[in-house]
XYZ file of C-alpha atoms in Angstrom:
365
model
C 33.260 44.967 -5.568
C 32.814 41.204 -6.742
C 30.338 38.814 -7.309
C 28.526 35.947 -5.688
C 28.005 33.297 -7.984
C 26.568 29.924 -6.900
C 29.821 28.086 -5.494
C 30.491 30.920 -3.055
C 26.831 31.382 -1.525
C 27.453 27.150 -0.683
C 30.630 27.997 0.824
C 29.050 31.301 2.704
C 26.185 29.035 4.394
C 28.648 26.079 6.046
C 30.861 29.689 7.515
C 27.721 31.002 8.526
C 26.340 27.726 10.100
C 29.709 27.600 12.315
C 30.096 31.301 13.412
C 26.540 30.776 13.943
C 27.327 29.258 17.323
C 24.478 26.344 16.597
C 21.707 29.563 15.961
C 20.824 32.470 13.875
C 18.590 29.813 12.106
C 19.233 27.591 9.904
C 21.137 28.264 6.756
C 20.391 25.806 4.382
C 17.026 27.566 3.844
C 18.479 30.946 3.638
C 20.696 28.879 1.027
C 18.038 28.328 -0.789
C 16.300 31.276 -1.522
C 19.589 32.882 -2.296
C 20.700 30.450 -4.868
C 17.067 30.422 -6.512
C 17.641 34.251 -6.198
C 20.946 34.254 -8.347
C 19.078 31.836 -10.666
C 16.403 34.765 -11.357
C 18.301 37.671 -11.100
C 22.213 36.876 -11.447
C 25.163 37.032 -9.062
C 25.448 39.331 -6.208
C 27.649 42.783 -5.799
C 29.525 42.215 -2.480
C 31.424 45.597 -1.520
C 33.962 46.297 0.874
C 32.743 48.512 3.843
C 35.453 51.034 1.984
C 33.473 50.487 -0.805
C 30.101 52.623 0.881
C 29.403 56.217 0.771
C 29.772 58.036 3.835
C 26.071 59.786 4.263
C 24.770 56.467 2.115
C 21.540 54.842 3.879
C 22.651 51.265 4.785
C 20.266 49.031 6.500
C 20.592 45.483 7.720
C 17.987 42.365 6.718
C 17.052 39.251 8.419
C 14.683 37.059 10.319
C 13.820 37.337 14.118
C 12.399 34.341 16.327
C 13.141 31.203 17.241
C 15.374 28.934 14.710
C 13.132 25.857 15.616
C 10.037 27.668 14.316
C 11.656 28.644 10.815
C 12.141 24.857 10.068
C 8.412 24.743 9.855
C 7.241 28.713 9.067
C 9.805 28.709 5.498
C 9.719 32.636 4.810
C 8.816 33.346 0.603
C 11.678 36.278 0.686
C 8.157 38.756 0.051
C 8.286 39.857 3.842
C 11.805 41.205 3.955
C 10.936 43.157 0.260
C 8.050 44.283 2.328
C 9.909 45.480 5.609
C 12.331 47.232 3.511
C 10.085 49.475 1.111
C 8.323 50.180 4.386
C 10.992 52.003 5.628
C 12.321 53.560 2.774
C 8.937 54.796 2.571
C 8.636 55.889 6.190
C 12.305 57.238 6.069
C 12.107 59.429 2.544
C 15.271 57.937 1.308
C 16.034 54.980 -1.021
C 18.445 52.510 0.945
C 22.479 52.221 -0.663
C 22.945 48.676 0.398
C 21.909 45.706 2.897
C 24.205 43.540 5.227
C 23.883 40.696 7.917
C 23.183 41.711 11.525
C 24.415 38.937 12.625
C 27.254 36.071 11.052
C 25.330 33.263 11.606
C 23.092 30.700 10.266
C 19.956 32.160 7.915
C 20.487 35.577 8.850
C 24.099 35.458 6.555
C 22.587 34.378 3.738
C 18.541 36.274 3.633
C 20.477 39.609 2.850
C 22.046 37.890 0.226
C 18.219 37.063 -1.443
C 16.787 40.431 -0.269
C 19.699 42.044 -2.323
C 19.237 39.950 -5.341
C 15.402 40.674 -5.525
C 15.610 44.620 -4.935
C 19.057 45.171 -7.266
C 20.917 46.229 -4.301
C 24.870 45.231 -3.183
C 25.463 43.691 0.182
C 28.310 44.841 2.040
C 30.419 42.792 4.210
C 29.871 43.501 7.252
C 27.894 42.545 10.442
C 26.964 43.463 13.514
C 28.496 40.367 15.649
C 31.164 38.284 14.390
C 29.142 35.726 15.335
C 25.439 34.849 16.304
C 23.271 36.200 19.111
C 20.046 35.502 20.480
C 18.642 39.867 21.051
C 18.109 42.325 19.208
C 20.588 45.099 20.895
C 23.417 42.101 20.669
C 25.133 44.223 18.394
C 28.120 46.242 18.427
C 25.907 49.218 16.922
C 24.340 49.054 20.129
C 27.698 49.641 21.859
C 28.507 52.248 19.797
C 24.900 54.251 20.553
C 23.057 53.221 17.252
C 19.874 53.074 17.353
C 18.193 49.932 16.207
C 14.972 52.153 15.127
C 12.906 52.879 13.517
C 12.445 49.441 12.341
C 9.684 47.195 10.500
C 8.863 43.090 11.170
C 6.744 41.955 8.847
C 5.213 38.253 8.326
C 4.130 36.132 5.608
C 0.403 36.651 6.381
C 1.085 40.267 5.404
C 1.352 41.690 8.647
C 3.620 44.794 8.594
C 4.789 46.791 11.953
C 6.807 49.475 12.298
C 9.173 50.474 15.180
C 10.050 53.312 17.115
C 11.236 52.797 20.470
C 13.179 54.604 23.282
C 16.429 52.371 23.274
C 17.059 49.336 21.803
C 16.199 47.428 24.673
C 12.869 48.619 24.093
C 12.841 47.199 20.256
C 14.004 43.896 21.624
C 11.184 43.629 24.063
C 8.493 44.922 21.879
C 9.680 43.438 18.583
C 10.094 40.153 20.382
C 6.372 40.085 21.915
C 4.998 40.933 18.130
C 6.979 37.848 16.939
C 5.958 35.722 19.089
C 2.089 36.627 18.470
C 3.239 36.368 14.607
C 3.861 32.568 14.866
C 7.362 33.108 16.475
C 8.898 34.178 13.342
C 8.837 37.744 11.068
C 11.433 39.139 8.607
C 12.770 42.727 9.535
C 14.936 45.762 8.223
C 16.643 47.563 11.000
C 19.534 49.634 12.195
C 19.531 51.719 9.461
C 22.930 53.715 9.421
C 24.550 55.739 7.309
C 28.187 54.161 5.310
C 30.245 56.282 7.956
C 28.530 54.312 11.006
C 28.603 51.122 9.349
C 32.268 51.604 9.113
C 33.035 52.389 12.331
C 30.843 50.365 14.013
C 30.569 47.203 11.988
C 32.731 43.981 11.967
C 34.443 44.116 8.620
C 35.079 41.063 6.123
C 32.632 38.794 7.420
C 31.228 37.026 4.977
C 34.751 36.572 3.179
C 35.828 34.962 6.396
C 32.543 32.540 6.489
C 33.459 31.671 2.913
C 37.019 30.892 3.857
C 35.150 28.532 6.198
C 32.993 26.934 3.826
C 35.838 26.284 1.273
C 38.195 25.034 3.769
C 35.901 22.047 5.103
C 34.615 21.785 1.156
C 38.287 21.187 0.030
C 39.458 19.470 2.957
C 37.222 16.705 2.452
C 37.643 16.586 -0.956
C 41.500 16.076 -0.820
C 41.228 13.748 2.688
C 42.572 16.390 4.990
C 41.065 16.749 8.649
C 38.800 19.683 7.995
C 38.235 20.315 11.652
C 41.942 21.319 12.056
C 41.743 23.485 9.674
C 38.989 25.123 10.821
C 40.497 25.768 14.230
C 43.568 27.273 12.631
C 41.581 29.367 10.556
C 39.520 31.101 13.449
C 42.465 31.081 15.502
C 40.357 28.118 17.728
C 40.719 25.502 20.285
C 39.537 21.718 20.676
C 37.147 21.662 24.045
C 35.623 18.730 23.994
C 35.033 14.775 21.456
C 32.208 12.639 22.048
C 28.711 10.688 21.732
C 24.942 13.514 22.337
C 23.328 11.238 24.858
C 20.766 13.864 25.710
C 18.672 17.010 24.093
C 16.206 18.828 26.383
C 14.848 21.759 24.089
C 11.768 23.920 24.182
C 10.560 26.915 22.189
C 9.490 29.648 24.483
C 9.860 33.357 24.503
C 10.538 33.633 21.052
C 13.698 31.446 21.601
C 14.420 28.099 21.463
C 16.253 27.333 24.913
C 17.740 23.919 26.378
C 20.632 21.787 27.179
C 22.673 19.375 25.611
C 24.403 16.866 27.358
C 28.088 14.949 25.159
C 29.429 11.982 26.198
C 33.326 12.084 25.990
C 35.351 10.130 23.747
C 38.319 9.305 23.200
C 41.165 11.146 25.492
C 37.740 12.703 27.323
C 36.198 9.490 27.801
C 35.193 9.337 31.235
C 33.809 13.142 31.207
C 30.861 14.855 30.121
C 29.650 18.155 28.489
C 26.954 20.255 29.171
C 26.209 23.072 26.777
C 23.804 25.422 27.300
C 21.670 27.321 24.722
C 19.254 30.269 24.063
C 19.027 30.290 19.870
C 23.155 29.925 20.372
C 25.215 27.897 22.644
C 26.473 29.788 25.361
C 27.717 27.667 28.077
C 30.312 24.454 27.563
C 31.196 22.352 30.850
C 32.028 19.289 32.004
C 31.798 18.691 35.656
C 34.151 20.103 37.089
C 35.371 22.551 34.345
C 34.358 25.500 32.245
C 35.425 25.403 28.990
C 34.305 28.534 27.302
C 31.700 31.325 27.807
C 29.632 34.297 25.644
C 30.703 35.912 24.075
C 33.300 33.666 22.542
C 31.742 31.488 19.719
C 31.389 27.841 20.808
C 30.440 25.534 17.755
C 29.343 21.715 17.635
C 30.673 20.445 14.014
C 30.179 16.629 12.947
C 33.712 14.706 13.988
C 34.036 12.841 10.170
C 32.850 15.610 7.983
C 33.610 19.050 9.706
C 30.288 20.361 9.270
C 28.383 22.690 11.856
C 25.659 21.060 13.813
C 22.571 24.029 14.774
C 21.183 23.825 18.153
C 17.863 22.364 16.316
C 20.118 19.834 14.676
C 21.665 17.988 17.587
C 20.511 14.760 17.497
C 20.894 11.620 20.192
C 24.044 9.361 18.861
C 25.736 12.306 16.558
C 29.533 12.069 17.046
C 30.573 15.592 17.700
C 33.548 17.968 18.350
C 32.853 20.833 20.255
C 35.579 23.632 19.615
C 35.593 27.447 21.226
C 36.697 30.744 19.393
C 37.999 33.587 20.736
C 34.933 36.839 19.778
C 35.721 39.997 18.616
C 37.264 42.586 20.633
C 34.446 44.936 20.863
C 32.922 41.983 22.962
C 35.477 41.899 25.706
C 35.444 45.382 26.770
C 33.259 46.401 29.721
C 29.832 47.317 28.316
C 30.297 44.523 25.614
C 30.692 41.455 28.740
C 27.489 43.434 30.385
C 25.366 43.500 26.802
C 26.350 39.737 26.661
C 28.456 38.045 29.153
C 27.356 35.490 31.264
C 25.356 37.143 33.916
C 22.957 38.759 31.181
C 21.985 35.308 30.624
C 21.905 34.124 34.542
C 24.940 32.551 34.750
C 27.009 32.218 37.995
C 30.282 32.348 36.530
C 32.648 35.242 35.684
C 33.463 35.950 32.200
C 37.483 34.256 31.109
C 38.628 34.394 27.529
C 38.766 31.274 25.980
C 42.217 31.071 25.332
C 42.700 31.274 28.820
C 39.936 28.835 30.044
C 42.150 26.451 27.430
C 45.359 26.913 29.220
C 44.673 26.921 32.557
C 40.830 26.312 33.521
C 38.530 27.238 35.229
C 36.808 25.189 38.307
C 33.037 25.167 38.091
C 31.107 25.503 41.883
């Protein structure tokens, strides 16, 4: 075990941002309420996934909805204390520990505060290596975990507890009460015991976010090119430098959905990108080319400073790199490509690892 002091929960939110794949929320509110947090109620135990009990009740914390709602609908931190004594209460059990669901954006760093206002440790460990957009996007969910029973609660004080048949099921229902709860709610779910979480979790995430954060923080503070380091870091690749000449966005669903369109720069001036989002990028092209796919991570960082640009964040003019990481594992076997490859999302295109997309391409139709 160690503690999360100040410095590390800044580092921990620029990781997040980038492995948030442009969603998962923003984190510089999650930031927030996990440094004012720490101010009330002191650093914050982060164990090792060895570190867990085996029959210990671990349960993960976050926010659901769309991340262009959230810059509007702040949450107080109340609704996730909320969700979680609900289900302690409907379970019979006190809960051992919280952790991400996701490595991305706000939902890295609301744990953190839930944790810090109930006296619990967060262990490090999520569900995706990365961001995703629904709810049974989780390598739990490929391992037969069931994401209930689970409780969304709101700041109006609106509390809703969860059981479904599958966790398709919680996704579609938990997704309609969002949406009718101002598009975003606070939630506990996928409560597991310490043996599941160990099997079935991605280990060392927020370590590896916070290797992020400190390499861009350093970088720039000793003139280095942080966006090199970043790529050698998470074992990346350069897709694509240039000029947003065009945002179409639109909250629907309970997502916020769109296109953005990059004008190339540089050696890829002449060319265009086109990335596609639902919450996260999904989709980089140019023309004639696709560059990488879901479920590897695509991130849009700032070209002078390194930092992660969110899906809600892309503005017209912003001078951007656009780089592609290779996902975890779990996500390239069979049922991981059908929970989140391309044709879940309606995409013509066969799923190819980025690495090899990189080396040899792939022509778009």
């Amino acid at each position: 075990m160690r503690l999360l002091g100040k410095q590390e929960i800044e580092d921990i939110a620029v990781g997040a941002a980038l492995l948030g794949t442009g969603g998962g929320g923003d984190p510089y509110v999650g930031k927030l309420m996990a440094l004012q947090a720490i101010e009330e109620f002191g650093p914050i135990p982060l164990l090792s996934v060895d570190e867990v009990p085996e029959d210990a009740l671990v349960v993960s914390s976050g926010m659901m909805g769309a991340p262009t709602v959230l810059v509007e609908k702040i949450p107080s931190g109340h609704e996730a204390k909320v969700a979680f004594q609900t289900l302690e209460k409907y379970l019979g059990k006190k809960v051992f520990a919280t952790f991400p669901i996701e490595a991305g954006g706000v939902n890295s760093m609301l744990p953190l505060a839930l944790a810090a206002q109930l006296g619990l440790p967060v262990v490090d460990v999520d569900g995706m290596g990365r961001a995703f957009p629904e709810l049974q996007m989780v390598t739990f969910y490929l391992d037969g975990i069931s994401a209930t029973p689970m409780v969304i609660a709101d700041e109006k004080g609106n509390v809703t507890l969860l059981n479904t048949i599958d966790n398709l099921w919680a996704e579609r229902i938990a997704r309609s009460a969002t949406v009718q709860k101002g598009g975003s709610v606070m939630f506990a779910i996928y409560p597991m015991t310490g043996k599941n979480l160990k099997e079935s979790g991605i280990h060392d995430i927020l370590r590896l976010e916070e290797e992020i954060g400190r390499s861009i923080r350093l970088a720039k503070e000793n003139n280095r090119d942080p966006i090199g380091e970043i790529i050698q870091l998470t074992n990346g690749f350069e897709l694509f430098r240039g000029k947003v000449v065009d945002v179409n966005r639109k909250t629907e669903t309970g997502f916020a959905r769109g296109t953005a369109k990059i004008e190339g720069l540089e050696k890829y001036k002449g060319e265009t990108l086109e990335l596609r989002f639902q919450n996260e990028h999904l989709l980089a092209k140019t023309e004639d080319r696709l560059l990488c796919i879901t479920p590897d991570l695509i991130a849009v960082l700032d070209s002078e400073t390194g930092l992660p640009i969110t899906t809600e964040g892309l503005r017209y003019g912003a001078r951007t790199v656009v780089i592609g990481i290779p996902c975890h594992p779990k996500w390239r076997t069979p049922k991981g490509i059908e929970t989140c490859g391309p044709a879940y999302f309606g995409y013509d295109v066969e799923y190819t690892p980025v690495e090899e997309l990189v080396n040899k391409g792939v022509t778009m139709k």
